[in-house]
Amino acid sequence: MKKLMIMLLILLSVSAIPVFADYYYEKGDTAFSFNVGTGIPAFQAFVNNSDKGFEPWIDGTHSYVGGYGSLGYQSFVTRNLAIGGEIGYAFNNSFAKKIFTTVPITAKLSWYPVQTGKFDLILHANAGIAVLRYETDRFLAPHAKISINPVYYISDSWGLGIDAGLWVNYEFYGSSASGYKSNESAFGGFIPATVSLIYRH
Amino acid sequence: MKKSIVFALLLALLLLVSCNADSEHGLYYKVSNSLPSSGIAVIGYLGYEGGTHYFYSNAGIYKVGATGGAQVLKGTENFQIHGAYMANADTFYFITITPDSPAAVYKYLVSTETASKQESLTGYSMLFSNGFLYSNTVITVVDDTASSVVLTDGKFSTPYASGDSIIVMHGSKAEIYKKGSLSTPVTVTGFSSSLKGFFHQLAEDIYLVFDGKKVYEVTASCSLGDLTPKASLPEAPSHGYKVSTYGTGIESYLVRTKTGFTKNGSWIAVDWLSRNSINDTNVVDMYDMGNGEIAVATYSNGIYIIDMAAEKVHEVRL
C-alpha cells in the first residue's frame, strides 16, 4: 500500500512536467473507455505460508489464461491529468476447471505525457476494491492496478489502442480467521491485456 | 438521500466481506491447490498387488502402476459398472446396470478376457470391494455363495464393508458379519446416532466403529456404553467417513471427514496434506497398502499415496 502511495505521488509530481509544449486536451474534457481482452495469471504470493510463498504464472497459480473487460469514465482536471472511475469483470479457470472471477471497482488516475491529437500515450493508476469469487466463496479485496495505454485516434472522437498492465488484489485474513485461513493471506497478481476503444469529447 | 446511498453501499460491502467467513480456506489458496481432472471418474479402489493399483469407474476396471498411465482391463459400452470386487489380479467380479435388463453379477477373467454372468439381481443391490454382495435384503459373498444372511426385520440401513466384514445397522444395534462365519455376527448395541464409518483391521481382527464423533474399538459382541472411546474426532461427518489404518497397531488410523484428514483422532495440524492438494479432493476410498502407506482414491484427481511415517504424499497419475 505504501509503495502504491509513493507511486501515485511520483505520478502526480511528474504530471506537472509538460512533455510536449502543445496540449491537445482542455480541463473539463471527458473520455469514455471500453476495454476487452485477455487476462494472464501473474502470481500468487502467500505472506504467512512458508510452504507456498511466491507462485508465478500458470503452473504456480494453477490458473489458466482468462478474459477481462472494463468500462471507464474520466474527466480532465488539468491539461494532461484525468480522474474518474472504472468497473471491470475478469474471469479465469483454475486447474479444476472452476471459474475464478474478479470485479474491480476503482478510482482511476490517468496521465497523458504524450498527446498529439492523433496519438496519446496514457499511463493509468487505479485503486479501489475488487469482489473475488471462487466456487461459493466471495471476498472483498483491496485492489490496485497500473497500466500503459497507447491510443491512435481514427477520428476526432474515437480512438483505438492497447491497454496492458498489472493488477494486484490482497486477500487478507487476520489471526482470528476461522479454519486454516489465518495462514492463507495472499496477494494475487493478474496481467490484463486488452484492446481499448476510447470516446473523447 | 446521499447518506442513505452511502450507508446502503457500505452495508452491501460489509455483507460481501462476510461471505467467506464460514469457508475453511482462502480463495487464492483453493485456486493454488486446484487440480486438473484425471479424466477417469474413480468410483472405487479394488486393491494393490505387485506394485499395481486396481480400481474401477462406471466405464470399466483399470490398473495403474507407480509411474502412472492407467490401462483398461475391462471396458464397458452398453452398461455401467455399479460395484466391483477383485478376488486376485486375474479375477474380478462386477455388477452392472443396463437400461433394458435387470442388474447382474459378472465374473471377468483377465487372462482369457471372458466375462460370464453369475446371477441376475432384483431390488436394490450393492457389491462392495471386499466381495460382499447386498441384494434385496440378502447378504452373500460373490466368490463364496455357499452361505448367506437374510435380513428380515426390514428396518436395517445401508451397510458398510471393510476388510473381511460388513456391518448392518438395525436402529441403535449393529451386526458385523465376517467372511467364513456369517451365521455368528458380532452384535454391538447402544449406538446414539446413525453409523458413519466402519473399519475392519485384518491384522488384529478388530473393528473400529464410529458413533457420531466417537471412535470405538470392538472385538466381540458388546454395548458401546461399556466401552471407552479410542478417540473423539474433531468433526462429525455429514456422510460416511473414509477410514484406513496404516500398520498393525490400532492407534494408527487415518480418517477422512468432510473438512480434512484426522490422524488417530486429531486434525493433521501440519499442512502436509493440504500442501499436496489432496485436502481439496473428493476421496472415494482409502486402502492400507500394508507398508505404512495408504492409497487414497479420488473421484476425479487420480490416486495419491500417503507415507504416514515420512509425512509425504505423491500422486499416481491416471
Short mmCIF file of C-alpha atoms in Angstrom, two decimals:
data_model
loop_
_atom_site.label_atom_id
_atom_site.label_comp_id
_atom_site.label_asym_id
_atom_site.label_seq_id
_atom_site.Cartn_x
_atom_site.Cartn_y
_atom_site.Cartn_z
CA MET A 1 0.00 0.00 0.00
CA LYS A 2 2.87 2.33 0.92
CA LYS A 3 4.54 1.62 -2.40
CA LEU A 4 1.32 2.41 -4.21
CA MET A 5 1.04 5.77 -2.43
CA ILE A 6 4.63 6.63 -3.34
CA MET A 7 3.97 5.64 -6.92
CA LEU A 8 0.87 7.83 -7.10
CA LEU A 9 2.79 10.77 -5.62
CA ILE A 10 5.54 10.33 -8.22
CA LEU A 11 2.93 10.16 -10.95
CA LEU A 12 1.30 13.37 -9.71
CA SER A 13 4.65 15.15 -9.48
CA VAL A 14 5.79 14.05 -12.90
CA SER A 15 2.47 15.03 -14.39
CA ALA A 16 3.29 18.65 -13.81
CA ILE A 17 6.17 18.38 -16.28
CA PRO A 18 4.94 19.10 -19.82
CA VAL A 19 6.43 16.56 -22.19
CA PHE A 20 5.07 18.32 -25.23
CA ALA A 21 4.52 22.04 -25.27
CA ASP A 22 1.23 21.71 -27.17
CA TYR A 23 -1.57 20.18 -25.19
CA TYR A 24 -4.50 18.71 -27.04
CA TYR A 25 -6.85 18.43 -24.10
CA GLU A 26 -8.54 21.15 -22.08
CA LYS A 27 -9.56 20.99 -18.48
CA GLY A 28 -13.10 19.61 -18.39
CA ASP A 29 -12.73 17.33 -21.43
CA THR A 30 -14.04 13.83 -20.83
CA ALA A 31 -13.27 10.36 -22.09
CA PHE A 32 -15.08 7.04 -22.02
CA SER A 33 -13.06 3.86 -22.31
CA PHE A 34 -14.22 0.37 -23.25
CA ASN A 35 -11.69 -2.42 -22.84
CA VAL A 36 -11.96 -6.05 -23.77
CA GLY A 37 -9.27 -8.69 -23.95
CA THR A 38 -7.44 -11.34 -22.04
CA GLY A 39 -6.07 -11.75 -18.55
CA ILE A 40 -2.95 -13.70 -17.65
CA PRO A 41 -2.42 -15.07 -14.13
CA ALA A 42 0.83 -13.46 -12.97
CA PHE A 43 1.42 -14.75 -9.43
CA GLN A 44 0.04 -15.66 -6.04
CA ALA A 45 2.13 -14.60 -3.07
CA PHE A 46 1.23 -16.14 0.28
CA VAL A 47 2.57 -13.91 3.00
CA ASN A 48 2.32 -16.21 6.05
CA ASN A 49 2.73 -19.61 4.49
CA SER A 50 6.29 -20.83 4.00
CA ASP A 51 5.08 -23.92 2.16
CA LYS A 52 3.64 -21.85 -0.63
CA GLY A 53 5.34 -18.46 -0.81
CA PHE A 54 5.56 -16.87 -4.26
CA GLU A 55 3.99 -18.91 -7.05
CA PRO A 56 4.24 -17.40 -10.54
CA TRP A 57 2.46 -17.87 -13.84
CA ILE A 58 0.06 -20.59 -14.88
CA ASP A 59 1.87 -23.52 -13.26
CA GLY A 60 2.35 -21.66 -10.00
CA THR A 61 -1.12 -20.21 -9.68
CA HIS A 62 -2.91 -23.29 -11.01
CA SER A 63 -4.96 -20.92 -13.18
CA TYR A 64 -5.45 -20.66 -16.91
CA VAL A 65 -5.47 -17.53 -19.07
CA GLY A 66 -8.92 -15.91 -18.97
CA GLY A 67 -10.74 -12.81 -20.10
CA TYR A 68 -11.16 -9.25 -18.93
CA GLY A 69 -13.37 -6.31 -19.85
CA SER A 70 -13.99 -2.89 -18.32
CA LEU A 71 -15.83 0.40 -18.66
CA GLY A 72 -14.37 3.69 -17.55
CA TYR A 73 -15.20 7.36 -17.46
CA GLN A 74 -12.79 10.20 -16.80
CA SER A 75 -12.65 13.96 -16.76
CA PHE A 76 -9.54 16.12 -17.22
CA VAL A 77 -8.62 18.10 -14.12
CA THR A 78 -5.54 19.60 -15.78
CA ARG A 79 -4.50 19.53 -19.42
CA ASN A 80 -2.66 16.22 -19.01
CA LEU A 81 -4.25 14.61 -15.98
CA ALA A 82 -7.66 12.99 -15.80
CA ILE A 83 -9.52 11.36 -12.95
CA GLY A 84 -12.56 9.14 -12.92
CA GLY A 85 -13.69 5.62 -12.26
CA GLU A 86 -13.65 2.18 -13.78
CA ILE A 87 -15.54 -1.07 -13.28
CA GLY A 88 -14.37 -4.34 -14.75
CA TYR A 89 -15.01 -8.05 -14.88
CA ALA A 90 -12.31 -10.70 -15.16
CA PHE A 91 -12.58 -14.45 -15.21
CA ASN A 92 -10.22 -17.37 -15.48
CA ASN A 93 -10.46 -21.07 -14.82
CA SER A 94 -8.50 -22.88 -12.15
CA PHE A 95 -6.86 -26.22 -12.95
CA ALA A 96 -10.03 -27.83 -11.56
CA LYS A 97 -11.96 -26.05 -14.35
CA LYS A 98 -13.78 -23.91 -11.80
CA ILE A 99 -14.18 -20.25 -12.58
CA PHE A 100 -12.49 -17.51 -10.55
CA THR A 101 -13.97 -14.06 -11.09
CA THR A 102 -12.81 -10.60 -10.14
CA VAL A 103 -14.96 -7.47 -10.27
CA PRO A 104 -12.72 -4.45 -9.64
CA ILE A 105 -14.42 -1.15 -8.81
CA THR A 106 -11.82 1.58 -8.77
CA ALA A 107 -10.96 5.24 -8.84
CA LYS A 108 -8.72 5.93 -11.82
CA LEU A 109 -6.00 8.47 -12.39
CA SER A 110 -4.56 8.91 -15.88
CA TRP A 111 -1.55 10.85 -17.05
CA TYR A 112 -1.21 11.87 -20.69
CA PRO A 113 2.52 12.60 -21.20
CA VAL A 114 2.13 12.31 -24.98
CA GLN A 115 -0.88 13.89 -26.66
CA THR A 116 -0.76 14.89 -30.31
CA GLY A 117 -4.42 14.82 -31.17
CA LYS A 118 -3.91 11.75 -33.30
CA PHE A 119 -1.97 9.74 -30.74
CA ASP A 120 -2.00 9.53 -26.94
CA LEU A 121 0.28 7.67 -24.61
CA ILE A 122 -1.57 7.25 -21.34
CA LEU A 123 -0.41 5.85 -18.02
CA HIS A 124 -3.20 4.70 -15.71
CA ALA A 125 -3.22 4.04 -11.97
CA ASN A 126 -6.28 2.54 -10.35
CA ALA A 127 -7.09 1.92 -6.70
CA GLY A 128 -10.19 0.53 -5.11
CA ILE A 129 -11.80 -2.73 -4.23
CA ALA A 130 -12.40 -6.00 -6.02
CA VAL A 131 -15.04 -8.60 -5.38
CA LEU A 132 -13.37 -12.01 -5.75
CA ARG A 133 -15.44 -15.13 -6.22
CA TYR A 134 -14.45 -18.80 -6.40
CA GLU A 135 -16.95 -21.63 -6.07
CA THR A 136 -19.42 -20.35 -3.46
CA ASP A 137 -16.89 -18.16 -1.65
CA ARG A 138 -16.54 -14.42 -2.03
CA PHE A 139 -14.07 -11.90 -0.72
CA LEU A 140 -13.86 -8.13 -0.90
CA ALA A 141 -10.21 -7.30 -1.50
CA PRO A 142 -8.19 -4.09 -1.79
CA HIS A 143 -7.21 -3.72 -5.42
CA ALA A 144 -4.56 -1.68 -7.28
CA LYS A 145 -3.66 -1.57 -10.93
CA ILE A 146 -1.17 0.19 -13.19
CA SER A 147 -1.23 0.07 -16.97
CA ILE A 148 0.10 1.69 -20.11
CA ASN A 149 -2.28 2.60 -22.91
CA PRO A 150 -1.13 3.86 -26.34
CA VAL A 151 -4.12 5.08 -28.38
CA TYR A 152 -4.44 6.06 -32.04
CA TYR A 153 -7.42 8.26 -32.95
CA ILE A 154 -9.22 7.33 -36.15
CA SER A 155 -11.45 10.38 -35.86
CA ASP A 156 -11.70 13.42 -33.65
CA SER A 157 -13.67 11.45 -31.07
CA TRP A 158 -12.86 7.76 -31.47
CA GLY A 159 -9.57 6.08 -30.75
CA LEU A 160 -8.30 2.54 -30.70
CA GLY A 161 -5.46 1.33 -28.53
CA ILE A 162 -3.90 -1.34 -26.39
CA ASP A 163 -4.06 -1.29 -22.62
CA ALA A 164 -1.79 -3.64 -20.65
CA GLY A 165 -0.53 -3.65 -17.10
CA LEU A 166 -0.61 -5.44 -13.81
CA TRP A 167 -3.11 -5.59 -11.01
CA VAL A 168 -2.84 -6.92 -7.51
CA ASN A 169 -5.58 -8.00 -5.09
CA TYR A 170 -4.90 -8.62 -1.44
CA GLU A 171 -6.93 -11.36 0.21
CA PHE A 172 -6.19 -10.61 3.83
CA TYR A 173 -7.14 -12.72 6.85
CA GLY A 174 -6.35 -11.82 10.44
CA SER A 175 -5.04 -14.22 13.05
CA SER A 176 -8.58 -14.90 14.31
CA ALA A 177 -9.89 -16.07 10.93
CA SER A 178 -11.74 -19.38 11.03
CA GLY A 179 -10.41 -22.62 9.54
CA TYR A 180 -6.95 -22.51 8.07
CA LYS A 181 -7.35 -19.04 6.60
CA SER A 182 -5.09 -17.18 9.02
CA ASN A 183 -2.13 -18.72 7.16
CA GLU A 184 -3.60 -18.09 3.75
CA SER A 185 -3.48 -14.33 3.24
CA ALA A 186 -2.29 -13.80 -0.30
CA PHE A 187 -1.59 -11.25 -2.98
CA GLY A 188 -2.99 -12.22 -6.35
CA GLY A 189 -1.39 -10.71 -9.44
CA PHE A 190 -3.04 -10.58 -12.84
CA ILE A 191 -1.97 -9.11 -16.17
CA PRO A 192 -4.85 -7.59 -18.10
CA ALA A 193 -4.06 -7.08 -21.79
CA THR A 194 -6.90 -5.53 -23.72
CA VAL A 195 -7.92 -3.67 -26.82
CA SER A 196 -9.29 -0.29 -25.79
CA LEU A 197 -11.86 1.84 -27.55
CA ILE A 198 -11.82 5.48 -26.44
CA TYR A 199 -14.51 8.07 -26.98
CA ARG A 200 -13.47 11.63 -26.07
CA HIS A 201 -15.23 14.96 -26.19
CA MET B 1 -30.59 10.86 0.36
CA LYS B 2 -26.82 10.90 -0.20
CA LYS B 3 -26.23 9.49 3.28
CA SER B 4 -28.64 6.63 2.75
CA ILE B 5 -26.94 5.70 -0.55
CA VAL B 6 -23.53 5.69 1.14
CA PHE B 7 -24.96 3.66 4.03
CA ALA B 8 -26.52 1.14 1.63
CA LEU B 9 -23.23 0.80 -0.24
CA LEU B 10 -21.29 0.26 3.00
CA LEU B 11 -23.81 -2.33 4.14
CA ALA B 12 -23.52 -4.15 0.84
CA LEU B 13 -19.72 -4.13 1.11
CA LEU B 14 -19.85 -5.48 4.68
CA LEU B 15 -22.13 -8.28 3.53
CA LEU B 16 -19.72 -9.12 0.75
CA VAL B 17 -16.77 -9.15 3.15
CA SER B 18 -18.55 -11.56 5.48
CA CYS B 19 -19.31 -14.01 2.68
CA ASN B 20 -16.12 -16.03 3.13
CA ALA B 21 -16.40 -16.17 6.91
CA ASP B 22 -17.53 -19.80 7.03
CA SER B 23 -15.09 -21.16 4.49
CA GLU B 24 -12.18 -23.28 5.71
CA HIS B 25 -9.73 -21.94 3.13
CA GLY B 26 -8.94 -18.71 1.33
CA LEU B 27 -9.91 -18.26 -2.29
CA TYR B 28 -6.38 -17.96 -3.68
CA TYR B 29 -5.31 -20.90 -1.54
CA LYS B 30 -8.05 -23.06 -3.02
CA VAL B 31 -7.17 -21.97 -6.54
CA SER B 32 -3.48 -22.69 -5.97
CA ASN B 33 -4.42 -26.21 -4.79
CA SER B 34 -6.83 -26.92 -7.62
CA LEU B 35 -6.00 -29.90 -9.77
CA PRO B 36 -6.84 -30.89 -13.31
CA SER B 37 -9.24 -33.76 -13.72
CA SER B 38 -7.64 -37.14 -14.36
CA GLY B 39 -10.30 -37.85 -16.98
CA ILE B 40 -11.32 -41.03 -15.18
CA ALA B 41 -14.04 -40.76 -12.55
CA VAL B 42 -12.92 -43.29 -9.97
CA ILE B 43 -15.82 -44.94 -8.15
CA GLY B 44 -13.90 -47.45 -6.05
CA TYR B 45 -10.45 -48.77 -5.22
CA LEU B 46 -10.12 -52.53 -5.60
CA GLY B 47 -6.67 -53.49 -4.42
CA TYR B 48 -2.89 -53.27 -4.59
CA GLU B 49 -0.89 -56.22 -5.85
CA GLY B 50 2.62 -56.49 -7.26
CA GLY B 51 3.14 -52.73 -7.32
CA THR B 52 -0.06 -52.16 -9.26
CA HIS B 53 -3.21 -50.39 -8.15
CA TYR B 54 -6.59 -51.67 -9.32
CA PHE B 55 -9.71 -49.52 -9.40
CA TYR B 56 -12.95 -49.06 -11.31
CA SER B 57 -15.10 -46.33 -12.78
CA ASN B 58 -18.60 -46.55 -14.24
CA ALA B 59 -16.91 -47.24 -17.56
CA GLY B 60 -14.51 -50.02 -16.68
CA ILE B 61 -11.97 -51.77 -14.50
CA TYR B 62 -8.44 -50.33 -14.64
CA LYS B 63 -4.94 -50.90 -13.39
CA VAL B 64 -2.16 -48.38 -12.91
CA GLY B 65 1.46 -48.79 -11.88
CA ALA B 66 3.57 -46.49 -9.74
CA THR B 67 4.65 -44.44 -12.73
CA GLY B 68 1.08 -43.71 -13.82
CA GLY B 69 -0.82 -44.22 -17.05
CA ALA B 70 -3.99 -46.21 -16.36
CA GLN B 71 -4.81 -49.20 -18.56
CA VAL B 72 -8.30 -50.59 -19.09
CA LEU B 73 -8.66 -54.21 -18.05
CA LYS B 74 -12.36 -54.44 -18.84
CA GLY B 75 -14.13 -51.59 -20.60
CA THR B 76 -17.88 -51.18 -20.86
CA GLU B 77 -20.08 -49.76 -23.60
CA ASN B 78 -23.70 -50.73 -23.13
CA PHE B 79 -23.80 -50.83 -19.35
CA GLN B 80 -22.37 -49.17 -16.28
CA ILE B 81 -20.37 -50.86 -13.55
CA HIS B 82 -22.13 -50.27 -10.26
CA GLY B 83 -19.76 -52.13 -7.95
CA ALA B 84 -16.70 -54.36 -8.26
CA TYR B 85 -14.54 -56.79 -6.33
CA MET B 86 -11.03 -58.01 -7.08
CA ALA B 87 -10.54 -61.63 -5.99
CA ASN B 88 -7.00 -61.57 -7.40
CA ALA B 89 -5.16 -59.81 -10.21
CA ASP B 90 -6.81 -62.11 -12.77
CA THR B 91 -10.33 -62.46 -11.39
CA PHE B 92 -12.79 -59.63 -10.99
CA TYR B 93 -16.48 -59.53 -10.18
CA PHE B 94 -18.72 -56.60 -11.02
CA ILE B 95 -22.39 -55.75 -11.07
CA THR B 96 -23.89 -53.87 -13.97
CA ILE B 97 -26.75 -51.55 -14.68
CA THR B 98 -28.28 -51.52 -18.14
CA PRO B 99 -31.28 -49.56 -19.37
CA ASP B 100 -33.19 -52.60 -20.65
CA SER B 101 -32.29 -55.52 -18.42
CA PRO B 102 -32.01 -56.24 -14.70
CA ALA B 103 -28.74 -55.75 -12.87
CA ALA B 104 -26.47 -58.78 -12.84
CA VAL B 105 -23.23 -60.05 -11.36
CA TYR B 106 -20.47 -60.88 -13.82
CA LYS B 107 -17.14 -62.62 -13.35
CA TYR B 108 -14.29 -61.42 -15.55
CA LEU B 109 -11.01 -63.24 -16.14
CA VAL B 110 -8.24 -61.01 -17.42
CA SER B 111 -6.16 -63.91 -18.76
CA THR B 112 -8.89 -65.14 -21.10
CA GLU B 113 -10.72 -61.81 -21.48
CA THR B 114 -14.03 -63.53 -20.78
CA ALA B 115 -16.96 -62.24 -18.76
CA SER B 116 -19.52 -64.76 -17.50
CA LYS B 117 -22.84 -63.91 -15.91
CA GLN B 118 -23.11 -65.29 -12.38
CA GLU B 119 -26.61 -64.22 -11.34
CA SER B 120 -29.34 -61.68 -12.00
CA LEU B 121 -30.23 -59.29 -9.21
CA THR B 122 -33.56 -57.93 -8.06
CA GLY B 123 -34.19 -54.91 -5.87
CA TYR B 124 -31.56 -52.58 -4.52
CA SER B 125 -28.11 -54.17 -4.90
CA MET B 126 -24.56 -53.26 -3.92
CA LEU B 127 -21.29 -55.08 -4.49
CA PHE B 128 -18.56 -53.98 -2.08
CA SER B 129 -14.88 -54.01 -2.90
CA ASN B 130 -14.28 -56.79 -0.34
CA GLY B 131 -16.66 -59.15 -2.16
CA PHE B 132 -19.81 -58.76 -0.10
CA LEU B 133 -22.95 -58.57 -2.21
CA TYR B 134 -26.03 -56.96 -0.71
CA SER B 135 -29.12 -57.55 -2.79
CA ASN B 136 -32.77 -57.33 -1.84
CA THR B 137 -32.15 -57.94 1.90
CA VAL B 138 -29.74 -60.83 1.31
CA ILE B 139 -26.01 -60.65 2.02
CA THR B 140 -23.64 -63.08 0.30
CA VAL B 141 -20.00 -63.22 -0.78
CA VAL B 142 -19.69 -63.38 -4.56
CA ASP B 143 -16.91 -65.95 -4.72
CA ASP B 144 -18.31 -68.00 -1.86
CA THR B 145 -22.06 -68.26 -2.28
CA ALA B 146 -22.48 -71.31 -0.05
CA SER B 147 -23.74 -69.27 2.86
CA SER B 148 -25.81 -66.15 3.08
CA VAL B 149 -27.51 -63.83 5.53
CA VAL B 150 -31.17 -62.83 5.16
CA LEU B 151 -32.06 -59.54 6.82
CA THR B 152 -35.69 -59.97 7.73
CA ASP B 153 -36.84 -57.16 10.00
CA GLY B 154 -36.94 -54.56 7.20
CA LYS B 155 -35.51 -51.78 9.39
CA PHE B 156 -31.84 -52.08 8.54
CA SER B 157 -29.85 -49.31 6.89
CA THR B 158 -27.33 -49.35 4.05
CA PRO B 159 -24.33 -51.46 5.06
CA TYR B 160 -20.64 -50.52 5.20
CA ALA B 161 -17.97 -53.05 4.27
CA SER B 162 -14.30 -53.24 5.19
CA GLY B 163 -11.59 -55.88 5.33
CA ASP B 164 -13.32 -59.27 5.57
CA SER B 165 -16.51 -57.90 7.09
CA ILE B 166 -19.71 -55.98 6.56
CA ILE B 167 -21.80 -54.06 9.10
CA VAL B 168 -25.56 -53.54 9.02
CA MET B 169 -27.46 -51.22 11.34
CA HIS B 170 -30.84 -52.06 12.82
CA GLY B 171 -31.80 -48.87 14.66
CA SER B 172 -29.29 -48.47 17.51
CA LYS B 173 -27.94 -52.00 17.05
CA ALA B 174 -25.28 -53.09 14.56
CA GLU B 175 -24.47 -56.55 13.30
CA ILE B 176 -21.00 -57.27 11.91
CA TYR B 177 -20.74 -60.25 9.57
CA LYS B 178 -17.37 -61.76 8.75
CA LYS B 179 -16.43 -63.98 5.83
CA GLY B 180 -16.38 -67.62 6.86
CA SER B 181 -18.64 -67.10 9.86
CA LEU B 182 -21.71 -65.31 8.52
CA SER B 183 -24.02 -67.17 10.88
CA THR B 184 -22.40 -65.79 14.03
CA PRO B 185 -22.28 -62.00 13.73
CA VAL B 186 -20.72 -59.69 16.29
CA THR B 187 -23.53 -57.56 17.74
CA VAL B 188 -22.90 -54.05 19.01
CA THR B 189 -25.72 -52.19 20.75
CA GLY B 190 -26.18 -48.67 22.08
CA PHE B 191 -25.40 -46.51 19.06
CA SER B 192 -26.64 -42.97 19.64
CA SER B 193 -26.54 -41.84 16.03
CA SER B 194 -26.50 -43.46 12.65
CA LEU B 195 -23.25 -45.20 11.78
CA LYS B 196 -20.87 -43.07 9.76
CA GLY B 197 -17.86 -45.27 9.49
CA PHE B 198 -16.60 -48.79 9.93
CA PHE B 199 -13.19 -50.38 9.59
CA HIS B 200 -12.08 -53.99 9.98
CA GLN B 201 -8.39 -54.32 10.64
CA LEU B 202 -7.42 -57.72 9.35
CA ALA B 203 -4.04 -57.93 11.10
CA GLU B 204 -5.56 -57.78 14.58
CA ASP B 205 -9.12 -58.82 13.68
CA ILE B 206 -10.67 -55.87 15.40
CA TYR B 207 -13.25 -53.34 14.29
CA LEU B 208 -13.36 -49.57 14.50
CA VAL B 209 -16.91 -48.24 14.63
CA PHE B 210 -17.87 -44.56 14.53
CA ASP B 211 -20.77 -43.25 16.54
CA GLY B 212 -21.00 -39.56 15.74
CA LYS B 213 -17.58 -38.13 16.63
CA LYS B 214 -16.54 -41.08 18.83
CA VAL B 215 -14.38 -43.97 17.68
CA TYR B 216 -14.71 -47.35 19.40
CA GLU B 217 -12.62 -50.48 19.14
CA VAL B 218 -14.72 -53.63 19.09
CA THR B 219 -13.53 -57.21 19.29
CA ALA B 220 -16.64 -59.08 20.42
CA SER B 221 -20.35 -58.54 20.94
CA CYS B 222 -20.84 -55.67 23.36
CA SER B 223 -22.66 -52.46 24.17
CA LEU B 224 -20.94 -49.20 23.26
CA GLY B 225 -21.87 -47.92 26.72
CA ASP B 226 -19.42 -50.40 28.23
CA LEU B 227 -16.53 -49.30 26.05
CA THR B 228 -14.18 -46.35 26.36
CA PRO B 229 -13.90 -44.36 23.13
CA LYS B 230 -10.49 -44.72 21.49
CA ALA B 231 -10.73 -41.16 20.24
CA SER B 232 -13.11 -38.29 19.77
CA LEU B 233 -12.88 -36.81 16.31
CA PRO B 234 -12.97 -33.04 15.90
CA GLU B 235 -15.77 -33.14 13.37
CA ALA B 236 -18.97 -35.10 12.90
CA PRO B 237 -19.30 -36.01 9.25
CA SER B 238 -22.29 -35.24 7.08
CA HIS B 239 -21.90 -38.58 5.38
CA GLY B 240 -19.69 -41.64 5.61
CA TYR B 241 -16.15 -41.45 6.83
CA LYS B 242 -13.35 -42.90 4.79
CA VAL B 243 -11.06 -44.83 7.09
CA SER B 244 -7.80 -46.67 6.81
CA THR B 245 -5.25 -47.96 9.23
CA TYR B 246 -1.63 -47.94 8.14
CA GLY B 247 0.04 -50.54 10.31
CA THR B 248 -0.70 -53.27 12.78
CA GLY B 249 -1.29 -51.00 15.76
CA ILE B 250 -4.87 -49.93 16.31
CA GLU B 251 -3.59 -46.45 17.18
CA SER B 252 -2.57 -45.93 13.57
CA TYR B 253 -5.56 -44.83 11.60
CA LEU B 254 -6.38 -42.04 9.22
CA VAL B 255 -9.92 -40.75 8.81
CA ARG B 256 -11.23 -38.54 6.06
CA THR B 257 -14.08 -36.30 7.18
CA LYS B 258 -15.86 -33.59 5.25
CA THR B 259 -13.27 -30.93 6.06
CA GLY B 260 -10.00 -32.79 6.04
CA PHE B 261 -7.97 -35.66 7.42
CA THR B 262 -7.53 -36.68 11.03
CA LYS B 263 -4.76 -38.93 12.26
CA ASN B 264 -5.69 -41.00 15.32
CA GLY B 265 -8.47 -38.59 16.22
CA SER B 266 -6.70 -35.26 15.76
CA TRP B 267 -6.62 -32.96 12.81
CA ILE B 268 -3.39 -33.22 10.92
CA ALA B 269 -2.09 -29.89 12.07
CA VAL B 270 0.93 -29.86 9.83
CA ASP B 271 -0.38 -28.85 6.47
CA TRP B 272 1.47 -31.51 4.54
CA LEU B 273 -1.74 -32.96 3.13
CA SER B 274 -3.13 -29.58 2.12
CA ARG B 275 0.22 -28.64 0.66
CA ASN B 276 -0.10 -31.53 -1.70
CA SER B 277 -3.59 -30.52 -2.76
CA ILE B 278 -5.12 -33.74 -1.51
CA ASN B 279 -7.30 -31.92 1.02
CA ASP B 280 -9.42 -30.45 -1.74
CA THR B 281 -10.18 -33.72 -3.48
CA ASN B 282 -13.28 -35.87 -3.33
CA VAL B 283 -11.99 -39.03 -1.65
CA VAL B 284 -13.90 -42.16 -2.64
CA ASP B 285 -11.75 -44.84 -0.97
CA MET B 286 -8.74 -45.31 1.27
CA TYR B 287 -6.72 -48.52 1.32
CA ASP B 288 -3.98 -49.79 3.62
CA MET B 289 -1.15 -50.86 1.33
CA GLY B 290 0.46 -52.76 4.20
CA ASN B 291 3.79 -50.93 4.27
CA GLY B 292 2.86 -47.85 6.26
CA GLU B 293 1.36 -46.26 3.19
CA ILE B 294 -2.26 -45.51 2.38
CA ALA B 295 -3.64 -45.35 -1.15
CA VAL B 296 -6.25 -42.60 -1.42
CA ALA B 297 -8.50 -42.87 -4.47
CA THR B 298 -10.20 -39.64 -5.51
CA TYR B 299 -13.16 -39.19 -7.78
CA SER B 300 -11.57 -37.01 -10.42
CA ASN B 301 -7.95 -36.40 -9.39
CA GLY B 302 -6.44 -39.85 -9.53
CA ILE B 303 -4.78 -41.79 -6.74
CA TYR B 304 -2.47 -40.46 -4.02
CA ILE B 305 -0.09 -42.43 -1.89
CA ILE B 306 0.40 -41.16 1.65
CA ASP B 307 3.52 -42.26 3.51
CA MET B 308 2.31 -41.77 7.07
CA ALA B 309 5.71 -42.02 8.76
CA ALA B 310 7.59 -39.73 6.39
CA GLU B 311 4.55 -37.45 6.06
CA LYS B 312 4.89 -37.38 2.30
CA VAL B 313 2.32 -37.59 -0.44
CA HIS B 314 2.84 -38.48 -4.04
CA GLU B 315 0.38 -38.71 -6.86
CA VAL B 316 -0.20 -41.63 -9.20
CA ARG B 317 -1.27 -40.05 -12.47
CA LEU B 318 -4.05 -41.88 -14.21
#
